[in-house]
Short mmCIF file of C-alpha atoms in Angstrom, two decimals:
data_model
loop_
_atom_site.label_atom_id
_atom_site.label_comp_id
_atom_site.label_asym_id
_atom_site.label_seq_id
_atom_site.Cartn_x
_atom_site.Cartn_y
_atom_site.Cartn_z
CA UNK A 1 135.10 218.75 104.50
CA UNK A 2 138.16 216.47 104.35
CA UNK A 3 136.46 213.86 106.53
CA UNK A 4 133.36 214.00 104.33
CA UNK A 5 135.43 213.38 101.18
CA UNK A 6 137.30 210.56 102.90
CA UNK A 7 133.98 208.98 103.95
CA UNK A 8 132.59 209.00 100.40
CA UNK A 9 135.91 207.68 99.02
CA UNK A 10 135.92 204.75 101.44
CA UNK A 11 132.26 204.05 100.71
CA UNK A 12 132.92 204.04 96.93
CA UNK A 13 135.94 201.77 97.43
CA UNK A 14 133.86 199.29 99.46
CA UNK A 15 131.15 199.32 96.79
CA UNK A 16 133.78 198.65 94.10
CA UNK A 17 135.28 195.78 96.07
CA UNK A 18 131.81 194.35 96.64
CA UNK A 19 131.02 194.61 92.95
CA UNK A 20 134.33 192.93 92.04
CA UNK A 21 133.88 190.14 94.58
CA UNK A 22 133.53 186.74 92.93
CA UNK A 23 132.07 183.74 94.76
CA UNK A 24 132.44 180.06 93.84
CA UNK A 25 129.74 177.53 94.76
CA UNK A 26 129.87 173.79 94.05
CA UNK A 27 126.73 172.19 92.58
CA UNK A 28 125.88 168.52 92.13
CA UNK A 29 124.23 166.77 89.19
CA UNK A 30 121.37 164.74 90.65
CA UNK A 31 120.98 162.60 87.55
CA UNK A 32 122.30 162.21 84.01
CA UNK A 33 125.66 163.75 84.79
CA UNK A 34 127.14 161.69 81.95
CA UNK A 35 125.23 163.86 79.46
CA UNK A 36 126.91 167.05 80.71
CA UNK A 37 130.14 166.80 78.75
CA UNK A 38 132.48 169.29 77.05
CA UNK A 39 131.01 170.60 73.83
CA UNK A 40 127.40 170.83 74.98
CA UNK A 41 125.33 174.01 74.73
CA UNK A 42 122.79 175.78 76.91
CA UNK A 43 119.83 177.83 75.66
CA UNK A 44 117.85 180.35 77.69
CA UNK A 45 114.23 181.19 76.94
CA UNK A 46 112.42 183.58 79.28
CA UNK A 47 114.69 182.66 82.17
CA UNK A 48 114.36 178.90 81.63
CA UNK A 49 117.54 177.05 80.78
CA UNK A 50 117.69 174.17 78.30
CA UNK A 51 120.48 171.74 77.56
CA UNK A 52 121.42 170.69 74.02
CA UNK A 53 124.15 168.54 72.49
CA UNK A 54 124.29 165.46 74.66
CA UNK A 55 127.01 162.85 74.43
CA UNK A 56 125.89 160.11 72.03
CA UNK A 57 122.66 159.81 70.08
CA UNK A 58 119.33 160.53 71.81
CA UNK A 59 117.59 157.62 73.50
CA UNK A 60 113.87 156.81 73.65
CA UNK A 61 113.48 158.69 76.94
CA UNK A 62 114.19 161.99 75.17
CA UNK A 63 114.23 161.60 71.38
CA UNK A 64 114.76 165.34 70.81
CA UNK A 65 118.02 165.37 72.75
CA UNK A 66 116.99 168.68 74.38
CA UNK A 67 116.44 168.87 78.14
CA UNK A 68 115.11 171.41 80.58
CA UNK A 69 117.97 172.22 82.95
CA UNK A 70 116.84 173.18 86.43
CA UNK A 71 119.47 174.53 88.83
CA UNK A 72 117.85 174.62 92.21
CA UNK A 73 119.36 174.53 95.68
CA UNK A 74 122.82 173.74 94.30
CA UNK A 75 121.47 170.75 92.36
CA UNK A 76 121.15 170.18 88.61
CA UNK A 77 118.12 168.30 87.29
CA UNK A 78 117.35 167.49 83.65
CA UNK A 79 113.92 166.88 82.15
CA UNK A 80 113.03 166.13 78.50
CA UNK A 81 111.30 168.60 76.16
CA UNK A 82 109.44 168.11 72.87
CA UNK A 83 109.46 169.45 69.31
CA UNK A 84 106.43 170.66 67.36
CA UNK A 85 105.13 168.58 64.45
CA UNK A 86 106.49 171.03 61.87
CA UNK A 87 110.01 170.86 63.29
CA UNK A 88 112.97 169.33 61.50
CA UNK A 89 115.36 166.82 63.00
CA UNK A 90 118.12 168.36 65.11
CA UNK A 91 121.11 166.08 65.76
CA UNK A 92 122.97 166.40 69.07
CA UNK A 93 125.64 168.78 67.83
CA UNK A 94 128.67 169.41 69.99
CA UNK A 95 130.94 172.47 69.75
CA UNK A 96 128.52 174.47 67.54
CA UNK A 97 128.35 178.26 67.27
CA UNK A 98 125.24 179.67 68.97
CA UNK A 99 123.82 183.14 69.41
CA UNK A 100 120.44 184.79 69.94
CA UNK A 101 118.52 187.16 67.69
CA UNK A 102 115.03 188.60 67.38
CA UNK A 103 112.91 187.79 64.37
CA UNK A 104 111.80 191.42 64.10
CA UNK A 105 112.12 194.59 66.12
CA UNK A 106 108.49 194.48 67.27
CA UNK A 107 108.77 191.00 68.74
CA UNK A 108 109.98 190.63 72.33
CA UNK A 109 110.74 186.95 71.88
CA UNK A 110 114.17 185.89 70.79
CA UNK A 111 115.35 182.86 68.88
CA UNK A 112 118.58 180.92 68.76
CA UNK A 113 120.79 180.39 65.74
CA UNK A 114 122.78 177.13 65.75
CA UNK A 115 125.47 176.58 63.14
CA UNK A 116 128.00 173.79 62.61
CA UNK A 117 129.21 171.38 65.26
CA UNK A 118 130.06 167.67 65.51
CA UNK A 119 127.63 164.76 65.48
CA UNK A 120 128.19 161.68 67.68
CA UNK A 121 129.80 160.04 64.63
CA UNK A 122 132.34 162.89 64.48
CA UNK A 123 130.83 164.16 61.25
CA UNK A 124 130.83 167.95 60.87
CA UNK A 125 127.66 169.88 60.09
CA UNK A 126 127.33 172.85 57.76
CA UNK A 127 123.64 173.42 58.46
CA UNK A 128 121.98 176.36 60.22
CA UNK A 129 119.02 175.79 62.53
CA UNK A 130 116.62 178.31 64.06
CA UNK A 131 115.27 177.31 67.48
CA UNK A 132 112.28 179.04 69.07
CA UNK A 133 110.01 178.37 72.04
CA UNK A 134 106.43 177.47 71.06
CA UNK A 135 104.84 176.83 74.46
CA UNK A 136 105.77 175.98 78.01
CA UNK A 137 103.53 174.65 80.74
CA UNK A 138 104.25 173.06 84.06
CA UNK A 139 104.30 169.62 82.45
CA UNK A 140 105.45 170.12 78.87
CA UNK A 141 107.78 172.36 76.90
CA UNK A 142 107.59 172.50 73.10
CA UNK A 143 110.19 173.93 70.73
CA UNK A 144 110.15 174.58 67.02
CA UNK A 145 113.34 173.81 65.12
CA UNK A 146 113.64 174.90 61.48
CA UNK A 147 116.55 174.28 59.15
CA UNK A 148 117.44 177.40 57.18
CA UNK A 149 118.18 177.06 53.47
CA UNK A 150 121.15 179.16 52.41
CA UNK A 151 122.72 180.06 49.08
CA UNK A 152 125.79 181.82 47.82
CA UNK A 153 129.08 181.47 49.72
CA UNK A 154 127.82 178.94 52.26
CA UNK A 155 130.35 178.38 55.09
CA UNK A 156 131.92 174.93 55.07
CA UNK A 157 131.22 172.45 57.86
CA UNK A 158 133.15 173.44 60.97
CA UNK A 159 133.23 173.56 64.75
CA UNK A 160 134.90 175.74 67.38
CA UNK A 161 133.80 178.95 65.64
CA UNK A 162 131.57 181.88 66.62
CA UNK A 163 128.44 183.52 65.28
CA UNK A 164 127.09 186.95 66.21
CA UNK A 165 124.27 189.25 65.09
CA UNK A 166 125.04 192.87 64.16
CA UNK A 167 122.57 195.72 63.70
CA UNK A 168 123.16 198.62 61.31
CA UNK A 169 120.79 201.12 59.65
CA UNK A 170 117.73 199.16 60.75
CA UNK A 171 119.04 195.88 59.33
CA UNK A 172 120.41 192.77 60.99
CA UNK A 173 122.84 190.11 59.78
CA UNK A 174 124.74 187.21 61.29
CA UNK A 175 128.52 187.07 61.16
CA UNK A 176 130.40 183.73 61.19
CA UNK A 177 134.14 183.54 61.77
CA UNK A 178 136.82 180.99 62.61
CA UNK A 179 136.64 177.34 63.51
CA UNK A 180 138.19 174.07 62.42
CA UNK A 181 137.31 171.46 59.82
CA UNK A 182 138.67 168.17 58.54
CA UNK A 183 141.31 168.21 55.85
CA UNK A 184 139.89 167.91 52.31
CA UNK A 185 138.81 164.42 51.34
CA UNK A 186 141.30 164.26 48.47
CA UNK A 187 144.18 164.88 50.91
CA UNK A 188 143.15 162.32 53.51
CA UNK A 189 145.34 159.31 54.17
CA UNK A 190 144.99 156.38 56.54
CA UNK A 191 147.25 158.03 59.09
CA UNK A 192 145.61 161.48 58.79
CA UNK A 193 141.99 160.55 58.17
CA UNK A 194 140.64 162.48 61.18
CA UNK A 195 143.16 165.33 61.14
CA UNK A 196 141.72 168.82 61.39
CA UNK A 197 142.95 172.18 60.11
CA UNK A 198 142.08 175.82 60.73
CA UNK A 199 139.37 177.17 58.48
CA UNK A 200 140.39 180.04 56.23
CA UNK A 201 140.17 183.43 58.00
CA UNK A 202 137.15 184.48 55.96
CA UNK A 203 134.25 186.46 57.40
CA UNK A 204 130.76 185.32 56.37
CA UNK A 205 127.69 187.56 56.37
CA UNK A 206 124.42 185.61 56.53
CA UNK A 207 121.12 187.29 55.66
CA UNK A 208 118.32 185.16 57.13
CA UNK A 209 115.61 187.23 55.43
CA UNK A 210 116.74 186.26 51.93
CA UNK A 211 118.81 183.21 52.83
CA UNK A 212 122.04 184.32 51.16
CA UNK A 213 125.65 184.20 52.35
CA UNK A 214 128.62 186.33 51.33
CA UNK A 215 132.25 185.74 52.27
CA UNK A 216 134.85 188.48 52.77
CA UNK A 217 138.65 188.28 52.98
CA UNK A 218 140.16 191.03 55.11
CA UNK A 219 143.93 191.70 55.01
CA UNK A 220 144.11 192.17 58.78
CA UNK A 221 142.97 188.58 59.37
CA UNK A 222 145.90 186.44 58.25
CA UNK A 223 145.61 183.25 60.33
CA UNK A 224 142.65 181.05 61.09
CA UNK A 225 141.42 181.08 64.67
CA UNK A 226 139.25 178.72 66.66
CA UNK A 227 137.84 178.65 70.19
CA UNK A 228 138.12 182.41 70.49
CA UNK A 229 135.79 184.92 72.16
CA UNK A 230 133.64 187.36 70.23
CA UNK A 231 131.56 190.14 71.77
CA UNK A 232 129.09 192.04 69.55
CA UNK A 233 127.45 195.37 70.23
CA UNK A 234 125.37 197.19 67.63
CA UNK A 235 127.40 197.12 64.38
CA UNK A 236 130.76 196.14 65.91
CA UNK A 237 132.28 192.77 66.84
CA UNK A 238 135.40 192.40 68.99
CA UNK A 239 137.38 189.16 68.51
CA UNK A 240 139.70 188.22 71.35
CA UNK A 241 142.21 185.39 71.77
CA UNK A 242 141.82 182.03 70.05
CA UNK A 243 144.11 179.17 69.05
CA UNK A 244 145.81 178.61 65.69
CA UNK A 245 146.70 175.05 64.73
CA UNK A 246 148.98 176.14 61.91
CA UNK A 247 151.27 178.13 64.21
CA UNK A 248 150.31 176.40 67.49
CA UNK A 249 149.92 179.81 69.10
CA UNK A 250 147.27 181.75 70.97
CA UNK A 251 146.73 185.07 69.29
CA UNK A 252 147.49 188.14 71.45
CA UNK A 253 145.68 190.36 68.94
CA UNK A 254 142.41 192.16 69.50
CA UNK A 255 140.38 192.61 66.32
CA UNK A 256 137.62 195.16 65.80
CA UNK A 257 135.22 194.18 63.02
CA UNK A 258 132.76 196.86 61.93
CA UNK A 259 129.82 196.03 59.65
CA UNK A 260 127.93 198.70 57.73
CA UNK A 261 124.63 197.68 56.11
CA UNK A 262 123.55 200.39 53.64
CA UNK A 263 120.98 199.95 50.89
CA UNK A 264 123.60 198.48 48.58
CA UNK A 265 126.33 196.00 49.35
CA UNK A 266 127.54 195.63 52.95
CA UNK A 267 130.87 197.16 53.90
CA UNK A 268 133.26 195.47 56.33
CA UNK A 269 136.31 197.02 57.95
CA UNK A 270 138.76 195.41 60.37
CA UNK A 271 141.37 197.00 62.59
CA UNK A 272 143.88 195.56 65.05
CA UNK A 273 143.76 197.14 68.50
CA UNK A 274 146.35 197.04 71.31
CA UNK A 275 145.66 195.41 74.65
CA UNK A 276 144.69 191.90 73.55
CA UNK A 277 145.06 188.75 75.64
CA UNK A 278 146.76 185.53 74.52
CA UNK A 279 144.15 183.02 75.67
CA UNK A 280 141.98 180.21 74.38
CA UNK A 281 138.93 178.58 75.93
CA UNK A 282 137.97 181.81 77.66
CA UNK A 283 134.42 182.41 78.91
CA UNK A 284 132.68 185.79 78.88
CA UNK A 285 129.69 186.77 81.04
CA UNK A 286 127.88 190.10 81.11
CA UNK A 287 127.52 191.91 84.43
CA UNK A 288 125.97 195.18 83.21
CA UNK A 289 124.90 196.92 80.02
CA UNK A 290 128.48 197.84 79.14
CA UNK A 291 130.60 195.56 81.36
CA UNK A 292 131.71 191.96 80.87
CA UNK A 293 133.93 189.55 82.78
CA UNK A 294 136.46 187.23 81.12
CA UNK A 295 137.31 184.04 83.07
CA UNK A 296 138.94 180.67 82.47
CA UNK A 297 140.80 179.39 79.47
CA UNK A 298 144.38 178.40 78.74
CA UNK A 299 147.35 180.72 78.33
CA UNK A 300 149.70 177.99 77.07
CA UNK A 301 149.67 174.34 76.12
CA UNK A 302 150.37 173.24 79.68
CA UNK A 303 148.92 175.99 81.82
CA UNK A 304 145.39 177.08 82.63
CA UNK A 305 144.62 180.77 82.90
CA UNK A 306 143.37 181.55 86.41
CA UNK A 307 143.39 185.34 85.93
CA UNK A 308 140.12 187.23 85.36
CA UNK A 309 139.55 190.45 83.42
CA UNK A 310 136.87 193.11 83.09
CA UNK A 311 135.86 194.21 79.59
CA UNK A 312 134.11 197.56 79.19
CA UNK A 313 132.42 198.64 75.92
CA UNK A 314 131.59 202.33 75.75
CA UNK A 315 131.42 204.94 72.99
CA UNK A 316 132.59 202.61 70.24
CA UNK A 317 135.72 201.57 72.15
CA UNK A 318 136.85 198.67 74.32
CA UNK A 319 138.85 198.59 77.56
CA UNK A 320 140.26 195.42 79.18
CA UNK A 321 141.60 195.54 82.75
CA UNK A 322 142.59 192.82 85.21
CA UNK A 323 140.32 192.16 88.18
CA UNK A 324 140.46 190.15 91.38
CA UNK A 325 140.12 186.42 90.81
CA UNK A 326 137.96 184.14 92.94
CA UNK A 327 139.37 181.83 95.56
CA UNK A 328 139.90 178.79 93.33
CA UNK A 329 139.58 175.44 95.07
CA UNK A 330 142.56 173.03 95.06
CA UNK A 331 140.63 170.71 92.71
CA UNK A 332 140.32 173.49 90.14
CA UNK A 333 143.93 174.63 90.54
CA UNK A 334 145.39 171.17 90.04
CA UNK A 335 142.95 169.67 87.52
CA UNK A 336 144.29 168.76 84.09
CA UNK A 337 141.49 170.50 82.16
CA UNK A 338 138.34 172.51 82.71
CA UNK A 339 135.36 173.68 80.69
CA UNK A 340 132.44 175.98 81.28
CA UNK A 341 129.78 178.32 79.94
CA UNK A 342 128.23 181.72 80.44
CA UNK A 343 125.06 181.55 82.54
CA UNK A 344 124.22 185.22 82.03
CA UNK A 345 123.89 188.09 84.48
CA UNK A 346 127.41 187.60 85.80
CA UNK A 347 127.34 183.86 86.45
CA UNK A 348 129.48 181.12 84.91
CA UNK A 349 129.10 177.33 85.04
CA UNK A 350 132.45 175.54 85.36
CA UNK A 351 133.18 171.82 85.08
CA UNK A 352 136.25 169.76 85.92
CA UNK A 353 136.84 166.01 85.50
CA UNK A 354 136.21 163.70 88.43
CA UNK A 355 139.05 162.00 90.26
CA UNK A 356 138.16 158.40 89.34
CA UNK A 357 138.23 158.69 85.58
CA UNK A 358 139.34 155.08 85.13
CA UNK A 359 136.24 153.80 86.95
CA UNK A 360 133.62 156.35 85.92
CA UNK A 361 134.92 158.07 82.83
CA UNK A 362 132.05 160.56 82.54
CA UNK A 363 131.99 161.91 86.09
CA UNK A 364 132.48 165.70 86.32
CA UNK A 365 132.34 168.18 89.17
CA UNK A 366 130.48 171.45 88.59
CA UNK A 367 130.77 174.92 90.11
CA UNK A 368 128.85 178.16 89.69
CA UNK A 369 131.02 181.27 89.63
CA UNK A 370 129.20 184.53 90.44
CA UNK A 371 131.02 187.61 89.26
CA UNK A 372 128.93 190.27 90.99
CA UNK A 373 127.27 190.80 94.34
CA UNK A 374 123.80 189.62 95.19
CA UNK A 375 122.52 193.20 95.42
CA UNK A 376 123.32 193.67 91.75
CA UNK A 377 121.66 190.43 90.64
CA UNK A 378 118.46 192.02 89.38
CA UNK A 379 116.33 191.56 86.26
CA UNK A 380 117.80 193.47 83.33
CA UNK A 381 117.82 193.14 79.55
CA UNK A 382 121.20 192.24 78.12
CA UNK A 383 121.53 194.28 74.95
CA UNK A 384 124.91 192.94 73.86
CA UNK A 385 125.53 189.46 72.48
CA UNK A 386 128.26 187.07 73.56
CA UNK A 387 129.58 184.02 71.74
CA UNK A 388 132.56 182.20 73.20
CA UNK A 389 134.11 178.90 72.15
CA UNK A 390 136.50 176.91 74.27
CA UNK A 391 139.61 175.66 72.64
CA UNK A 392 138.96 172.23 74.06
CA UNK A 393 139.98 170.15 71.10
CA UNK A 394 140.03 166.40 71.15
CA UNK A 395 143.28 164.70 72.12
CA UNK A 396 145.36 163.83 69.14
CA UNK A 397 144.07 166.83 67.20
CA UNK A 398 145.66 169.53 69.31
CA UNK A 399 147.40 170.31 72.54
CA UNK A 400 146.66 168.40 75.77
CA UNK A 401 144.62 171.25 77.25
CA UNK A 402 142.52 171.66 74.11
CA UNK A 403 139.99 169.08 75.32
CA UNK A 404 137.19 170.93 77.07
CA UNK A 405 134.79 172.46 74.58
CA UNK A 406 132.73 175.40 75.83
CA UNK A 407 129.13 175.45 76.78
CA UNK A 408 127.39 178.41 75.08
CA UNK A 409 124.83 180.19 77.23
CA UNK A 410 123.16 183.57 77.32
CA UNK A 411 121.15 184.01 80.52
CA UNK A 412 120.99 183.01 84.15
CA UNK A 413 119.42 179.79 85.31
CA UNK A 414 116.24 180.54 87.25
CA UNK A 415 115.45 178.59 90.40
CA UNK A 416 111.78 177.76 90.64
CA UNK A 417 109.61 174.86 91.64
CA UNK A 418 109.05 172.45 88.78
CA UNK A 419 108.67 169.26 90.78
CA UNK A 420 105.51 168.33 88.88
CA UNK A 421 107.37 168.16 85.57
CA UNK A 422 108.07 164.66 84.40
CA UNK A 423 111.62 163.81 85.36
CA UNK A 424 113.93 162.31 82.81
CA UNK A 425 114.48 158.64 83.63
CA UNK A 426 118.17 157.87 83.59
CA UNK A 427 117.50 154.14 83.94
CA UNK A 428 116.30 154.13 80.33
CA UNK A 429 119.70 155.25 79.15
CA UNK A 430 122.65 153.00 78.53
CA UNK A 431 124.88 152.75 81.58
CA UNK A 432 128.00 154.36 80.17
CA UNK A 433 129.95 153.75 83.37
CA UNK A 434 129.87 150.04 82.55
CA UNK A 435 130.70 150.52 78.89
CA UNK A 436 133.13 153.42 79.29
CA UNK A 437 136.05 153.73 76.95
CA UNK A 438 138.61 153.68 79.77
CA UNK A 439 137.63 150.46 81.52
CA UNK A 440 139.99 147.57 82.17
CA UNK A 441 138.61 145.21 79.54
CA UNK A 442 140.85 142.21 80.29
CA UNK A 443 143.77 141.09 82.41
CA UNK A 444 146.28 142.31 79.85
CA UNK A 445 144.54 145.65 79.15
CA UNK A 446 147.01 148.54 78.86
CA UNK A 447 144.66 151.34 77.77
CA UNK A 448 145.22 154.39 79.97
CA UNK A 449 143.43 157.71 79.45
CA UNK A 450 146.59 159.61 80.33
CA UNK A 451 148.92 157.81 77.91
CA UNK A 452 146.64 156.52 75.15
CA UNK A 453 147.24 157.62 71.55
CA UNK A 454 145.16 156.65 68.50
CA UNK A 455 146.10 153.22 67.09
CA UNK A 456 143.57 152.78 64.28
CA UNK A 457 142.89 155.37 61.58
CA UNK A 458 139.22 155.46 62.60
CA UNK A 459 140.05 156.55 66.15
CA UNK A 460 139.87 160.20 67.13
CA UNK A 461 139.74 160.86 70.86
CA UNK A 462 138.63 157.47 72.21
CA UNK A 463 139.87 153.91 71.69
CA UNK A 464 137.95 151.60 69.38
CA UNK A 465 135.85 148.99 71.21
CA UNK A 466 133.96 145.86 70.19
CA UNK A 467 131.25 143.89 71.96
CA UNK A 468 132.00 140.33 73.08
CA UNK A 469 128.83 138.23 72.75
CA UNK A 470 129.65 135.90 75.63
CA UNK A 471 126.81 135.75 78.18
CA UNK A 472 125.19 139.15 78.66
CA UNK A 473 127.98 140.72 76.60
CA UNK A 474 130.82 143.03 77.58
CA UNK A 475 133.00 145.59 75.77
CA UNK A 476 136.69 145.12 75.04
CA UNK A 477 139.30 147.28 73.37
CA UNK A 478 140.07 146.24 69.82
CA UNK A 479 143.74 147.01 70.37
CA UNK A 480 143.89 144.68 73.40
CA UNK A 481 142.39 141.90 71.28
CA UNK A 482 145.17 142.32 68.67
CA UNK A 483 142.63 142.96 65.93
CA UNK A 484 143.95 144.26 62.64
CA UNK A 485 142.29 147.31 61.16
CA UNK A 486 140.85 145.33 58.27
CA UNK A 487 139.37 142.74 60.66
CA UNK A 488 137.94 145.51 62.86
CA UNK A 489 136.25 147.12 59.87
CA UNK A 490 134.93 143.73 58.73
CA UNK A 491 133.44 142.98 62.17
CA UNK A 492 131.84 146.43 62.34
CA UNK A 493 130.15 145.96 58.97
CA UNK A 494 129.31 142.26 59.05
CA UNK A 495 126.36 140.93 61.05
CA UNK A 496 128.37 138.37 63.02
CA UNK A 497 129.00 137.65 66.68
CA UNK A 498 132.43 138.31 68.13
CA UNK A 499 134.05 136.62 71.11
CA UNK A 500 137.07 138.07 72.88
CA UNK A 501 140.32 136.19 73.44
CA UNK A 502 139.20 134.94 76.86
CA UNK A 503 135.88 133.52 75.67
CA UNK A 504 136.59 132.35 72.15
CA UNK A 505 137.75 128.84 73.26
CA UNK A 506 134.87 128.49 75.70
CA UNK A 507 132.44 129.46 72.98
CA UNK A 508 133.88 126.83 70.63
CA UNK A 509 133.39 124.10 73.25
CA UNK A 510 129.77 125.08 73.82
CA UNK A 511 128.84 125.40 70.18
CA UNK A 512 126.40 122.91 68.73
CA UNK A 513 127.95 121.06 65.78
CA UNK A 514 126.79 122.45 62.54
CA UNK A 515 124.14 120.39 60.83
CA UNK A 516 125.52 118.68 57.78
CA UNK A 517 123.26 118.71 54.79
CA UNK A 518 123.31 115.30 53.10
CA UNK A 519 122.95 115.11 49.37
CA UNK A 520 119.76 113.51 48.23
CA UNK A 521 120.48 110.45 46.15
CA UNK A 522 118.49 109.95 43.02
CA UNK A 523 117.05 106.38 42.64
CA UNK A 524 118.66 104.41 39.87
CA UNK A 525 116.55 103.15 36.98
CA UNK A 526 116.11 99.31 36.83
CA UNK A 527 118.12 97.53 34.17
CA UNK A 528 116.21 96.08 31.26
CA UNK A 529 116.50 92.32 30.94
CA UNK A 530 118.41 91.14 27.95
CA UNK A 531 116.86 88.48 25.87
CA UNK A 532 118.80 85.22 26.07
CA UNK A 533 118.65 82.33 23.78
CA UNK A 534 117.16 79.25 25.29
CA UNK A 535 118.94 76.41 23.69
CA UNK A 536 116.27 74.12 24.84
CA UNK A 537 113.86 75.85 22.57
CA UNK A 538 113.45 73.95 19.32
CA UNK A 539 115.05 75.72 16.40
CA UNK A 540 115.23 74.99 12.84
CA UNK A 541 118.26 73.09 11.56
CA UNK A 542 118.79 75.62 8.79
CA UNK A 543 119.32 78.38 11.36
CA UNK A 544 121.91 76.36 13.26
CA UNK A 545 123.72 75.48 10.11
CA UNK A 546 124.05 79.14 9.08
CA UNK A 547 125.20 80.02 12.59
CA UNK A 548 128.15 77.61 12.61
CA UNK A 549 129.18 77.80 9.00
#
């Protein structure tokens, strides 16, 4: 009997260790790796993964800015998708809040809610978009994107926040919390034009059926948070970690937000639970109906968090325990920053910067972290919703490690043969490796990604650059050219050619002299002949006598 019990105990222990085993696999981006940058988002429709929020404005090769993301045989391929004719324009938003919801209980298809985020011009969005899959064939994928009109207490433009959907008494609502925004326009100065602040710790309920928003102030939520993790199940949301700019701290608190949706006004209650984790930039992936895994993030300004945790939600309670971490590679251990996203079903996509950032500023290395064994990787419906935001803020706005915005993702990437789909042509895109922000623009260039700080008030996380029109053209740093801020603004607004310090004299020598416009002379009128007296003409003597008298 003792041997039998020992046998079952050892078998259960082996199964537990197998379930907790985490594997790390490196993947390569076959093309368009420059588009996979911190702050992008991933959407999953019926097992197909789509990429949204590219760096820069969309090009002609993919005007929608949304790509099909195929992860196959440890390679990442990207192919463009299309929007339906009744769709609205969707800018490439980075660092938005994204979650899934179902239009109605009878429908098996889900949609995505996209709120907030940054545009390529660093403008913040306050709009809400609903994204749904219209059709997908082997050669073409079509989405419908609709902008939702809202009224009432509409949340201000922000980024780095979270959005979740709660269900109570047969009703559903979205909950928005946290994030950062620019300081009010009236308080902006030249030195603090792009400074950001924490949004007020208000909780927003959004009813998509009637298009109304209501804000709530809860006494338990005192400080604004951004780049936190929120996990929703039924009518309860758990908020974990996050970074506060005002206090420059990572909250160790664990908040439980419960939403009741009766026939009248909604009721919100918040309680602070023990057992929280002081972390920002964390990523959560779901491994079972009630179990989640927390990986990544930063535990301080100068230290990444390499510890992993298991989160269990059961019977209206939460339990967080530490679990075995994967065997991190030396590149991951010693990298300055990292970013990533939930791939669903226990998988996480991680990205770290490449080694040669001065030569190819957009090169990243990618890994897939699997948090459960292959025998458990089976088709299952994920009933809980996850929304995590990395605290990867731009340099100059926050701490050094706050520079790797999260990908948001809700399901696993499916590997299947889609070779007949039209491949996105990277040659049509601008070669950003040649026009990167961290190039050596001239012999006296002193711009270094590791030491650079904003010089002009218009700069945020990258140095200002201007195009020299010599030959085929090349980019130079405005600071290296000793341009004043007023001159830089004038050149950016005026339709004139600029030549850098090395080519300005050469350009003057090659210039064709300006054509001088001569004034047209008006012809002068001929003088009228004066009548003269011809003394030879006979005159009367009386006339001469009067003349000389």
